[in-house]
């Protein structure tokens, strides 16, 4: 990392995201030596009137597990918390932000005055409704001191808008205050180990190059399941639904990396150029290629309206209109309150032409990339069943990360992405035109759901979702492997 003083300002410091994700990620970076106490200062900012010590107390329990904490853990926590100061103020008045700027500036002067001493990272762990006013405040009162060099960067979270129009409005408002290289739109799926591995897998392995296309691949599934409902966040969730919460961002980003052409280089702009092209090639989603679901009991949450039409499950086929993918269905599926927690990509290959073994009956070649839990990649193959007879059986070539990389800790997505923002690497962040293209794909469908024209089917919590989703999968051509 560059030298000089670094201030990380977490706005919305007492909220859920900050406590559960942002501060723990900062703590992990601190423990690994990326945030040096003599350079870094962390500021929490929120409306609640509490002291530095009270904020530290609130965060402590999220940093390490109380029961399993070693003396070293506790010492690290104490040292980390000492770096944190708290400033309270509103999100739309100058007073609080002037105070914040004063605190940051004092720290910068104290630390030293070398070139690059005014590096300021603002992390907006806030609802998007306050982004414009907060960005305005930062722009007016809290920019880095140019005489000390450095930079100002702003990190924003999803939901970035509710549809194409609102997202574009938000983008323009923020775009008037900050340039694109200063804006980091986080999609934490881009920080997951196996998502980052997709580029390497596709473009550093000769064996995949000739196979990765419509001639060989029959269908692709990108699936997200959770085995818990919207407990505690029904009020938030009900305004967005599963498509805005998971599919329009997380799963679509994964689709881009699976489907994009080889970028000219690893430069962020080259990668994002290719992702945008994929998004712009996606055809309008057809009503009969969408299944929506809502789990029984979802509306029992007092914060969810009794007549809510919000889907907690959705499965749909996306079709990419280009030379590589014409005719290959990409099935995106996400659901809450299902039978298991899992996120995976399944690339299913076509049947072997002129098959002499009757392989088709047992199943096709399938390449599975499990993002979580237990990161893994495995390839389903047909092999001769060991023994005297010439029988075939489905087996796997299996790369399970826990076994293969024993002792290696896989970094949390947020940890990696925050480090990228400090380093100024936008490769794993969503560019404005990418966001726009993503909303263009889903906005017509979302409006039809919001207007009540499309209705979710009920499903039992703990199930696989509505049966109609399995029928859609079959229609898309997916073939189940025997015995799986
Ligand atoms: C968030 C969604 O973006 O991702 C949540 O808002 C969801 O609803 C979460 O639970 C899932 O993230 P992960 O990393 O646990 O798969």
Short mmCIF file of C-alpha atoms and ligand atoms in Angstrom, two decimals:
data_model
loop_
_atom_site.label_atom_id
_atom_site.label_comp_id
_atom_site.label_asym_id
_atom_site.label_seq_id
_atom_site.Cartn_x
_atom_site.Cartn_y
_atom_site.Cartn_z
CA UNK A 1 0.00 0.00 0.00
CA UNK A 2 1.04 3.62 -0.53
CA UNK A 3 2.56 5.52 2.35
CA UNK A 4 0.91 8.40 4.15
CA UNK A 5 -2.19 8.74 6.19
CA UNK A 6 -5.30 6.77 5.38
CA UNK A 7 -8.70 7.59 6.82
CA UNK A 8 -11.50 5.10 6.45
CA UNK A 9 -14.87 6.57 7.23
CA UNK A 10 -17.76 4.18 7.72
CA UNK A 11 -21.04 6.05 7.36
CA UNK A 12 -23.94 4.23 8.95
CA UNK A 13 -21.50 2.91 11.54
CA UNK A 14 -24.10 1.49 13.89
CA UNK A 15 -26.12 -0.28 11.18
CA UNK A 16 -26.24 -3.97 10.37
CA UNK A 17 -24.00 -3.95 7.32
CA UNK A 18 -21.28 -2.00 9.10
CA UNK A 19 -21.31 -4.23 12.15
CA UNK A 20 -21.57 -7.53 10.34
CA UNK A 21 -19.45 -6.92 7.27
CA UNK A 22 -17.53 -3.64 7.05
CA UNK A 23 -15.86 -3.50 10.47
CA UNK A 24 -15.05 -7.23 10.61
CA UNK A 25 -13.47 -6.94 7.15
CA UNK A 26 -11.40 -3.96 8.32
CA UNK A 27 -10.39 -5.93 11.38
CA UNK A 28 -9.16 -8.82 9.25
CA UNK A 29 -7.15 -6.44 7.09
CA UNK A 30 -5.70 -4.92 10.23
CA UNK A 31 -4.66 -8.32 11.55
CA UNK A 32 -2.91 -9.13 8.31
CA UNK A 33 -0.91 -5.94 8.50
CA UNK A 34 -2.65 -4.04 5.71
CA UNK A 35 -3.83 -1.28 8.03
CA UNK A 36 -0.88 0.03 9.96
CA UNK A 37 -1.74 1.79 13.23
CA UNK A 38 0.70 4.59 12.49
CA UNK A 39 -1.04 5.38 9.21
CA UNK A 40 -4.66 4.43 9.51
CA UNK A 41 -7.51 5.98 11.34
CA UNK A 42 -11.06 4.67 11.15
CA UNK A 43 -14.06 6.89 11.72
CA UNK A 44 -17.57 5.75 12.39
CA UNK A 45 -20.28 8.25 11.49
CA UNK A 46 -24.00 7.95 12.20
CA UNK A 47 -26.90 9.84 13.68
CA UNK A 48 -26.99 8.07 17.02
CA UNK A 49 -25.37 10.07 19.78
CA UNK A 50 -22.86 7.69 21.32
CA UNK A 51 -19.25 7.94 22.44
CA UNK A 52 -16.18 6.34 20.85
CA UNK A 53 -16.22 3.77 23.64
CA UNK A 54 -19.87 2.92 23.09
CA UNK A 55 -19.30 2.29 19.40
CA UNK A 56 -16.30 0.09 20.23
CA UNK A 57 -18.44 -1.89 22.68
CA UNK A 58 -21.07 -2.43 20.04
CA UNK A 59 -18.54 -3.69 17.51
CA UNK A 60 -16.47 -5.91 19.79
CA UNK A 61 -18.82 -8.91 19.66
CA UNK A 62 -18.80 -8.92 15.85
CA UNK A 63 -15.03 -9.08 15.49
CA UNK A 64 -14.22 -12.35 17.20
CA UNK A 65 -16.27 -15.09 18.65
CA UNK A 66 -16.32 -14.47 22.40
CA UNK A 67 -16.16 -18.13 23.28
CA UNK A 68 -13.32 -19.18 21.02
CA UNK A 69 -11.20 -16.02 21.37
CA UNK A 70 -7.54 -16.50 22.29
CA UNK A 71 -5.62 -13.87 24.32
CA UNK A 72 -3.97 -12.83 21.03
CA UNK A 73 -7.41 -12.35 19.43
CA UNK A 74 -8.50 -10.15 22.31
CA UNK A 75 -5.33 -8.12 22.12
CA UNK A 76 -5.79 -7.61 18.38
CA UNK A 77 -9.39 -6.56 18.91
CA UNK A 78 -8.36 -4.04 21.56
CA UNK A 79 -5.64 -2.58 19.32
CA UNK A 80 -7.98 -2.40 16.36
CA UNK A 81 -10.76 -0.71 18.31
CA UNK A 82 -8.29 1.94 19.44
CA UNK A 83 -8.05 3.08 15.82
CA UNK A 84 -11.76 3.86 15.71
CA UNK A 85 -13.26 7.22 16.53
CA UNK A 86 -16.90 8.10 16.38
CA UNK A 87 -18.54 11.25 15.06
CA UNK A 88 -22.28 11.74 15.21
CA UNK A 89 -24.28 13.89 12.85
CA UNK A 90 -27.10 13.85 10.36
CA UNK A 91 -26.77 12.78 6.73
CA UNK A 92 -27.98 16.01 5.23
CA UNK A 93 -26.60 18.91 7.23
CA UNK A 94 -23.20 20.46 6.95
CA UNK A 95 -22.53 20.59 10.67
CA UNK A 96 -21.77 16.91 11.21
CA UNK A 97 -19.65 16.66 8.09
CA UNK A 98 -17.66 19.75 9.00
CA UNK A 99 -16.93 18.16 12.32
CA UNK A 100 -15.98 14.93 10.58
CA UNK A 101 -13.62 16.80 8.28
CA UNK A 102 -12.02 18.49 11.26
CA UNK A 103 -11.38 15.14 12.95
CA UNK A 104 -9.97 13.60 9.79
CA UNK A 105 -7.75 16.61 9.10
CA UNK A 106 -6.32 16.60 12.61
CA UNK A 107 -5.38 12.99 12.17
CA UNK A 108 -3.80 13.67 8.79
CA UNK A 109 -1.68 16.51 10.14
CA UNK A 110 -0.68 14.48 13.15
CA UNK A 111 0.38 11.51 11.10
CA UNK A 112 2.75 13.43 8.83
CA UNK A 113 2.71 15.56 5.77
CA UNK A 114 4.32 13.49 3.09
CA UNK A 115 2.90 13.23 -0.39
CA UNK A 116 -0.29 11.14 -0.43
CA UNK A 117 -1.08 11.95 3.18
CA UNK A 118 -4.69 12.71 2.62
CA UNK A 119 -6.28 9.48 1.52
CA UNK A 120 -9.94 9.29 2.40
CA UNK A 121 -12.15 6.30 1.86
CA UNK A 122 -15.86 6.85 2.54
CA UNK A 123 -17.83 3.65 2.93
CA UNK A 124 -21.56 4.27 2.65
CA UNK A 125 -23.14 1.50 4.73
CA UNK A 126 -26.43 3.33 4.30
CA UNK A 127 -29.72 3.05 2.44
CA UNK A 128 -29.48 4.48 -1.09
CA UNK A 129 -32.10 7.11 -0.31
CA UNK A 130 -29.43 9.13 1.50
CA UNK A 131 -26.59 8.56 -1.02
CA UNK A 132 -27.17 11.83 -2.89
CA UNK A 133 -27.21 14.01 0.21
CA UNK A 134 -24.27 12.19 1.82
CA UNK A 135 -22.23 12.44 -1.37
CA UNK A 136 -23.02 16.15 -1.55
CA UNK A 137 -21.84 16.62 2.03
CA UNK A 138 -18.63 14.72 1.39
CA UNK A 139 -18.00 16.72 -1.77
CA UNK A 140 -18.56 20.04 0.00
CA UNK A 141 -16.89 19.42 3.33
CA UNK A 142 -14.74 16.31 3.42
CA UNK A 143 -12.61 16.02 0.31
CA UNK A 144 -8.94 15.16 0.70
CA UNK A 145 -6.61 18.09 1.20
CA UNK A 146 -5.06 18.53 -2.20
CA UNK A 147 -1.92 20.17 -0.81
CA UNK A 148 -1.23 16.89 0.97
CA UNK A 149 -1.93 14.80 -2.15
CA UNK A 150 -3.84 11.57 -1.89
CA UNK A 151 -7.40 10.91 -2.99
CA UNK A 152 -11.06 10.63 -2.00
CA UNK A 153 -13.03 7.49 -2.86
CA UNK A 154 -16.62 6.59 -2.17
CA UNK A 155 -17.88 3.03 -1.77
CA UNK A 156 -21.58 2.39 -2.33
CA UNK A 157 -23.61 -0.74 -1.79
CA UNK A 158 -26.62 -2.16 -3.52
CA UNK A 159 -29.58 -1.73 -3.86
CA UNK A 160 -28.42 0.91 -6.27
CA UNK A 161 -31.86 2.05 -7.41
CA UNK A 162 -35.07 0.09 -7.85
CA UNK A 163 -35.28 0.08 -11.62
CA UNK A 164 -33.59 1.58 -14.65
CA UNK A 165 -34.95 5.07 -14.14
CA UNK A 166 -34.23 5.39 -10.42
CA UNK A 167 -30.76 3.89 -10.86
CA UNK A 168 -29.96 6.31 -13.65
CA UNK A 169 -31.17 9.22 -11.54
CA UNK A 170 -28.98 8.10 -8.67
CA UNK A 171 -26.03 7.62 -11.01
CA UNK A 172 -26.41 11.11 -12.43
CA UNK A 173 -26.73 12.71 -9.01
CA UNK A 174 -23.58 11.01 -7.77
CA UNK A 175 -21.89 11.44 -11.15
CA UNK A 176 -22.18 15.20 -10.81
CA UNK A 177 -20.21 15.06 -7.58
CA UNK A 178 -17.62 12.37 -8.23
CA UNK A 179 -15.82 10.99 -11.25
CA UNK A 180 -16.18 7.33 -12.11
CA UNK A 181 -12.66 6.42 -10.84
CA UNK A 182 -13.72 7.74 -7.41
CA UNK A 183 -16.87 5.62 -7.20
CA UNK A 184 -16.70 2.00 -6.09
CA UNK A 185 -20.00 0.15 -6.51
CA UNK A 186 -19.65 -3.00 -4.45
CA UNK A 187 -21.16 -6.30 -5.44
CA UNK A 188 -19.69 -8.61 -2.84
CA UNK A 189 -20.07 -11.66 -5.07
CA UNK A 190 -17.21 -10.25 -7.13
CA UNK A 191 -15.01 -10.65 -4.07
CA UNK A 192 -15.67 -14.36 -3.63
CA UNK A 193 -12.71 -16.63 -4.29
CA UNK A 194 -14.39 -18.84 -6.85
CA UNK A 195 -15.97 -15.93 -8.66
CA UNK A 196 -12.54 -14.35 -9.01
CA UNK A 197 -11.26 -17.69 -10.19
CA UNK A 198 -13.61 -17.68 -13.19
CA UNK A 199 -11.34 -15.50 -15.31
CA UNK A 200 -8.35 -17.70 -14.61
CA UNK A 201 -10.29 -20.86 -15.21
CA UNK A 202 -11.65 -19.72 -18.52
CA UNK A 203 -8.68 -17.94 -19.99
CA UNK A 204 -5.68 -19.75 -18.52
CA UNK A 205 -6.76 -23.29 -19.41
CA UNK A 206 -6.36 -24.47 -22.96
CA UNK A 207 -8.80 -27.32 -22.48
CA UNK A 208 -11.77 -25.01 -21.93
CA UNK A 209 -11.12 -22.67 -24.83
CA UNK A 210 -12.61 -24.80 -27.61
CA UNK A 211 -15.43 -26.16 -25.44
CA UNK A 212 -16.86 -22.98 -23.99
CA UNK A 213 -19.57 -22.23 -26.54
CA UNK A 214 -22.92 -23.17 -28.02
CA UNK A 215 -21.44 -26.09 -29.97
CA UNK A 216 -20.59 -27.95 -26.78
CA UNK A 217 -22.53 -26.45 -23.91
CA UNK A 218 -26.20 -27.28 -23.63
CA UNK A 219 -27.25 -25.07 -20.72
CA UNK A 220 -25.83 -23.11 -17.80
CA UNK A 221 -27.35 -22.72 -14.36
CA UNK A 222 -26.38 -20.10 -11.81
CA UNK A 223 -28.07 -20.89 -8.56
CA UNK A 224 -28.31 -19.25 -5.15
CA UNK A 225 -30.19 -20.90 -2.28
CA UNK A 226 -30.58 -19.95 1.32
CA UNK A 227 -32.05 -22.15 4.00
CA UNK A 228 -33.40 -19.22 6.00
CA UNK A 229 -36.06 -16.64 5.25
CA UNK A 230 -36.07 -12.89 5.53
CA UNK A 231 -36.20 -12.95 9.33
CA UNK A 232 -35.55 -9.52 10.75
CA UNK A 233 -35.27 -7.80 7.37
CA UNK A 234 -38.74 -8.41 5.93
CA UNK A 235 -39.47 -4.68 5.81
CA UNK A 236 -36.40 -4.01 3.66
CA UNK A 237 -36.76 -7.13 1.60
CA UNK A 238 -40.38 -6.59 0.74
CA UNK A 239 -39.58 -3.38 -1.10
CA UNK A 240 -37.03 -5.15 -3.28
CA UNK A 241 -37.69 -8.88 -3.64
CA UNK A 242 -35.33 -11.64 -4.64
CA UNK A 243 -34.68 -10.38 -8.18
CA UNK A 244 -33.31 -7.03 -6.98
CA UNK A 245 -31.70 -8.55 -3.90
CA UNK A 246 -29.76 -11.34 -5.59
CA UNK A 247 -30.37 -11.91 -9.30
CA UNK A 248 -29.98 -8.46 -10.88
CA UNK A 249 -26.62 -8.03 -9.16
CA UNK A 250 -24.90 -11.10 -7.72
CA UNK A 251 -26.05 -13.76 -10.20
CA UNK A 252 -25.87 -11.46 -13.21
CA UNK A 253 -22.28 -10.55 -12.38
CA UNK A 254 -21.46 -14.25 -12.27
CA UNK A 255 -23.20 -14.74 -15.61
CA UNK A 256 -21.01 -12.01 -17.12
CA UNK A 257 -17.84 -13.74 -16.04
CA UNK A 258 -19.05 -17.11 -17.32
CA UNK A 259 -20.17 -15.73 -20.67
CA UNK A 260 -17.85 -12.84 -21.55
CA UNK A 261 -15.21 -12.86 -24.26
CA UNK A 262 -11.54 -12.75 -23.37
CA UNK A 263 -10.60 -9.22 -22.30
CA UNK A 264 -7.67 -7.51 -23.99
CA UNK A 265 -5.85 -7.49 -20.65
CA UNK A 266 -6.60 -7.63 -16.94
CA UNK A 267 -7.02 -3.86 -16.78
CA UNK A 268 -10.31 -3.02 -15.07
CA UNK A 269 -11.63 -1.17 -18.11
CA UNK A 270 -10.88 -4.05 -20.44
CA UNK A 271 -12.68 -6.52 -18.19
CA UNK A 272 -15.65 -4.28 -17.67
CA UNK A 273 -15.92 -3.54 -21.39
CA UNK A 274 -16.43 -7.24 -22.01
CA UNK A 275 -18.98 -7.59 -19.22
CA UNK A 276 -21.05 -4.74 -20.61
CA UNK A 277 -21.12 -6.41 -24.03
CA UNK A 278 -22.59 -9.57 -22.53
CA UNK A 279 -25.26 -7.60 -20.69
CA UNK A 280 -26.17 -5.68 -23.80
CA UNK A 281 -26.59 -8.96 -25.68
CA UNK A 282 -29.17 -10.39 -23.28
CA UNK A 283 -32.60 -10.66 -24.93
CA UNK A 284 -35.79 -9.50 -23.17
CA UNK A 285 -36.96 -12.05 -20.61
CA UNK A 286 -40.14 -13.88 -21.62
CA UNK A 287 -43.01 -14.24 -19.14
CA UNK A 288 -43.28 -17.98 -19.79
CA UNK A 289 -39.60 -18.39 -18.94
CA UNK A 290 -39.99 -17.03 -15.42
CA UNK A 291 -41.20 -18.78 -12.27
CA UNK A 292 -41.78 -16.72 -9.14
CA UNK A 293 -42.39 -18.02 -5.65
CA UNK A 294 -43.14 -16.78 -2.16
CA UNK A 295 -42.67 -19.05 0.82
CA UNK A 296 -45.56 -19.79 3.13
CA UNK A 297 -45.24 -17.72 6.27
CA UNK A 298 -43.34 -14.85 4.62
CA UNK A 299 -46.27 -12.51 5.26
CA UNK A 300 -46.43 -13.43 8.96
CA UNK A 301 -43.60 -10.95 9.47
CA UNK A 302 -45.32 -7.85 10.90
CA UNK A 303 -43.15 -5.60 8.73
CA UNK A 304 -44.39 -7.30 5.53
CA UNK A 305 -47.77 -6.11 4.12
CA UNK A 306 -50.55 -8.74 4.20
CA UNK A 307 -51.07 -8.50 0.45
CA UNK A 308 -47.39 -8.54 -0.50
CA UNK A 309 -46.72 -9.76 -4.03
CA UNK A 310 -42.96 -9.82 -3.49
CA UNK A 311 -41.14 -12.93 -4.71
CA UNK A 312 -38.75 -14.65 -2.31
CA UNK A 313 -37.89 -17.11 -5.07
CA UNK A 314 -37.32 -16.64 -8.78
CA UNK A 315 -36.08 -18.79 -11.58
CA UNK A 316 -35.74 -17.53 -15.12
CA UNK A 317 -34.05 -18.15 -18.42
CA UNK A 318 -31.74 -15.53 -19.85
CA UNK A 319 -30.73 -15.79 -23.49
CA UNK A 320 -27.59 -14.21 -24.86
CA UNK A 321 -27.85 -13.15 -28.46
CA UNK A 322 -24.33 -13.52 -29.77
CA UNK A 323 -22.16 -15.87 -31.77
CA UNK A 324 -20.93 -17.82 -28.76
CA UNK A 325 -24.18 -18.34 -26.89
CA UNK A 326 -27.15 -18.19 -29.26
CA UNK A 327 -29.56 -20.95 -28.21
CA UNK A 328 -27.92 -21.73 -24.85
CA UNK A 329 -30.27 -21.06 -21.95
CA UNK A 330 -28.73 -19.46 -18.86
CA UNK A 331 -30.98 -20.33 -15.96
CA UNK A 332 -30.70 -17.94 -13.02
CA UNK A 333 -32.33 -19.16 -9.86
CA UNK A 334 -32.42 -17.70 -6.35
CA UNK A 335 -34.54 -18.39 -3.33
CA UNK A 336 -34.91 -17.83 0.39
CA UNK A 337 -36.18 -20.42 2.88
CA UNK A 338 -35.18 -23.40 0.74
CA UNK A 339 -33.86 -26.82 1.72
CA UNK A 340 -30.17 -25.87 1.68
CA UNK A 341 -27.68 -23.01 1.54
CA UNK A 342 -25.62 -23.13 -1.59
CA UNK A 343 -24.40 -21.02 -4.49
CA UNK A 344 -23.11 -22.73 -7.59
CA UNK A 345 -22.61 -22.59 -11.33
CA UNK A 346 -23.48 -25.66 -13.40
CA UNK A 347 -22.27 -25.86 -16.95
CA UNK A 348 -23.90 -28.81 -18.64
CA UNK A 349 -22.42 -30.12 -21.86
CA UNK A 350 -24.31 -31.65 -24.76
CA UNK A 351 -24.70 -35.38 -25.31
CA UNK A 352 -21.93 -37.28 -27.06
CA UNK A 353 -22.89 -37.69 -30.73
CA UNK A 354 -23.00 -41.28 -31.96
CA UNK A 355 -22.84 -42.60 -28.41
CA UNK A 356 -22.04 -46.32 -28.28
CA UNK A 357 -22.26 -46.70 -24.49
CA UNK A 358 -25.73 -45.32 -23.75
CA UNK A 359 -24.07 -42.60 -21.64
CA UNK A 360 -27.06 -40.36 -22.08
CA UNK A 361 -29.03 -42.49 -19.67
CA UNK A 362 -26.55 -41.89 -16.88
CA UNK A 363 -26.05 -38.22 -17.37
CA UNK A 364 -24.02 -35.69 -19.22
CA UNK A 365 -20.67 -34.09 -18.61
CA UNK A 366 -21.21 -31.29 -16.22
CA UNK A 367 -18.77 -28.82 -14.77
CA UNK A 368 -19.83 -27.55 -11.36
CA UNK A 369 -18.27 -24.58 -9.60
CA UNK A 370 -19.46 -24.36 -6.02
CA UNK A 371 -19.02 -20.82 -4.75
CA UNK A 372 -20.17 -21.71 -1.24
CA UNK A 373 -20.22 -23.37 1.18
CA UNK A 374 -17.03 -25.45 0.87
CA UNK A 375 -15.59 -24.00 -2.30
CA UNK A 376 -15.06 -26.66 -4.95
CA UNK A 377 -14.96 -27.42 -8.64
CA UNK A 378 -15.85 -30.79 -10.03
CA UNK A 379 -16.35 -32.27 -13.43
CA UNK A 380 -18.82 -35.07 -13.92
CA UNK A 381 -17.40 -37.67 -16.25
CA UNK A 382 -18.48 -41.02 -17.55
CA UNK A 383 -15.91 -43.71 -16.77
CA UNK A 384 -15.74 -47.45 -17.04
CA UNK A 385 -17.11 -49.00 -13.95
CA UNK A 386 -14.13 -50.84 -12.44
CA UNK A 387 -14.59 -54.57 -12.85
CA UNK A 388 -14.81 -57.29 -15.45
CA UNK A 389 -17.77 -55.96 -17.35
CA UNK A 390 -17.72 -53.13 -19.84
CA UNK A 391 -20.14 -50.95 -17.91
CA UNK A 392 -20.07 -47.20 -17.55
CA UNK A 393 -20.71 -45.06 -14.52
CA UNK A 394 -20.74 -41.34 -13.67
CA UNK A 395 -17.84 -40.16 -11.56
CA UNK A 396 -16.09 -36.88 -10.79
CA UNK A 397 -12.79 -35.16 -11.11
CA UNK A 398 -12.97 -33.22 -7.91
CA UNK A 399 -11.04 -30.18 -6.70
CA UNK A 400 -12.22 -29.43 -3.24
CA UNK A 401 -10.49 -26.35 -1.85
CA UNK A 402 -10.50 -27.50 1.75
CA UNK A 403 -8.55 -30.62 0.83
CA UNK A 404 -6.32 -29.18 -1.83
CA UNK A 405 -5.41 -25.94 -0.05
CA UNK A 406 -5.25 -27.11 3.53
CA UNK A 407 -4.26 -24.39 5.92
CA UNK A 408 -5.03 -21.60 3.46
CA UNK A 409 -7.63 -19.16 4.74
CA UNK A 410 -9.88 -17.95 1.99
CA UNK A 411 -10.44 -14.21 2.49
CA UNK A 412 -13.91 -12.85 3.02
CA UNK A 413 -15.33 -11.06 -0.01
CA UNK A 414 -15.60 -7.72 1.77
CA UNK A 415 -12.04 -7.90 3.02
CA UNK A 416 -10.69 -8.31 -0.47
CA UNK A 417 -12.90 -5.62 -1.96
CA UNK A 418 -12.08 -3.04 0.68
CA UNK A 419 -8.40 -3.70 0.07
CA UNK A 420 -9.03 -3.13 -3.65
CA UNK A 421 -10.63 0.23 -2.90
CA UNK A 422 -7.58 1.27 -0.90
CA UNK A 423 -5.32 0.12 -3.71
CA UNK A 424 -7.45 1.87 -6.30
CA UNK A 425 -8.24 -1.26 -8.28
CA UNK A 426 -11.73 -1.13 -9.82
CA UNK A 427 -11.58 -4.49 -11.57
CA UNK A 428 -14.07 -6.08 -9.20
CA UNK A 429 -16.48 -3.16 -9.01
CA UNK A 430 -19.49 -2.39 -11.15
CA UNK A 431 -19.10 0.42 -13.68
CA UNK A 432 -21.97 2.81 -14.37
CA UNK A 433 -22.77 1.51 -17.85
CA UNK A 434 -22.70 -2.05 -16.50
CA UNK A 435 -25.24 -1.14 -13.86
CA UNK A 436 -27.45 0.52 -16.43
CA UNK A 437 -27.34 -2.52 -18.72
CA UNK A 438 -28.17 -4.78 -15.76
CA UNK A 439 -31.26 -2.74 -14.91
CA UNK A 440 -32.31 -2.69 -18.56
CA UNK A 441 -32.57 -6.47 -18.50
CA UNK A 442 -34.80 -6.72 -15.45
CA UNK A 443 -36.82 -3.52 -15.35
CA UNK A 444 -39.75 -4.63 -17.59
CA UNK A 445 -40.14 -7.86 -15.58
CA UNK A 446 -39.86 -6.03 -12.26
CA UNK A 447 -42.50 -3.51 -13.25
CA UNK A 448 -44.90 -6.33 -14.17
CA UNK A 449 -44.36 -7.89 -10.76
CA UNK A 450 -44.73 -4.55 -8.96
CA UNK A 451 -47.99 -3.95 -10.84
CA UNK A 452 -49.28 -7.35 -9.71
CA UNK A 453 -49.46 -8.70 -13.28
CA UNK A 454 -47.16 -11.58 -12.41
CA UNK A 455 -47.76 -13.40 -9.17
CA UNK A 456 -45.50 -15.62 -7.10
CA UNK A 457 -46.51 -19.23 -6.48
CA UNK A 458 -46.56 -20.42 -2.88
CA UNK A 459 -43.91 -22.90 -1.70
CA UNK A 460 -43.15 -24.59 1.58
CA UNK A 461 -40.21 -23.29 3.60
CA UNK A 462 -37.48 -25.91 3.53
CA UNK A 463 -38.51 -27.17 0.07
CA UNK A 464 -36.86 -26.83 -3.36
CA UNK A 465 -39.19 -23.96 -4.27
CA UNK A 466 -42.24 -24.19 -6.53
CA UNK A 467 -42.45 -27.35 -8.69
CA UNK A 468 -42.86 -25.12 -11.72
CA UNK A 469 -39.18 -24.17 -11.35
CA UNK A 470 -38.11 -27.76 -11.94
CA UNK A 471 -40.37 -27.88 -14.98
CA UNK A 472 -38.71 -24.73 -16.31
CA UNK A 473 -35.32 -26.34 -15.82
CA UNK A 474 -36.44 -29.37 -17.79
CA UNK A 475 -37.80 -27.12 -20.51
CA UNK A 476 -34.40 -25.45 -20.67
CA UNK A 477 -32.92 -28.86 -21.45
CA UNK A 478 -31.19 -29.67 -18.18
CA UNK A 479 -30.71 -33.40 -17.68
CA UNK A 480 -30.43 -34.76 -14.13
CA UNK A 481 -27.58 -37.17 -13.51
CA UNK A 482 -28.75 -40.56 -12.32
CA UNK A 483 -28.13 -41.11 -8.65
CA UNK A 484 -27.58 -37.42 -7.82
C1 LIG B 1 -26.96 -9.91 0.17
C2 LIG B 1 -28.45 -10.03 0.18
O1 LIG B 1 -26.55 -9.05 -0.85
O2 LIG B 1 -26.40 -11.19 -0.04
C3 LIG B 1 -28.92 -11.01 1.24
O3 LIG B 1 -29.03 -8.76 0.44
C4 LIG B 1 -28.20 -12.32 1.10
O4 LIG B 1 -30.32 -11.20 1.15
C5 LIG B 1 -26.70 -12.12 0.97
O5 LIG B 1 -28.50 -13.10 2.23
C6 LIG B 1 -26.02 -13.43 0.62
O6 LIG B 1 -24.63 -13.25 0.66
P1 LIG B 1 -23.68 -14.51 0.89
O7 LIG B 1 -22.33 -13.95 0.74
O8 LIG B 1 -24.01 -15.04 2.23
O9 LIG B 1 -24.05 -15.49 -0.19
#
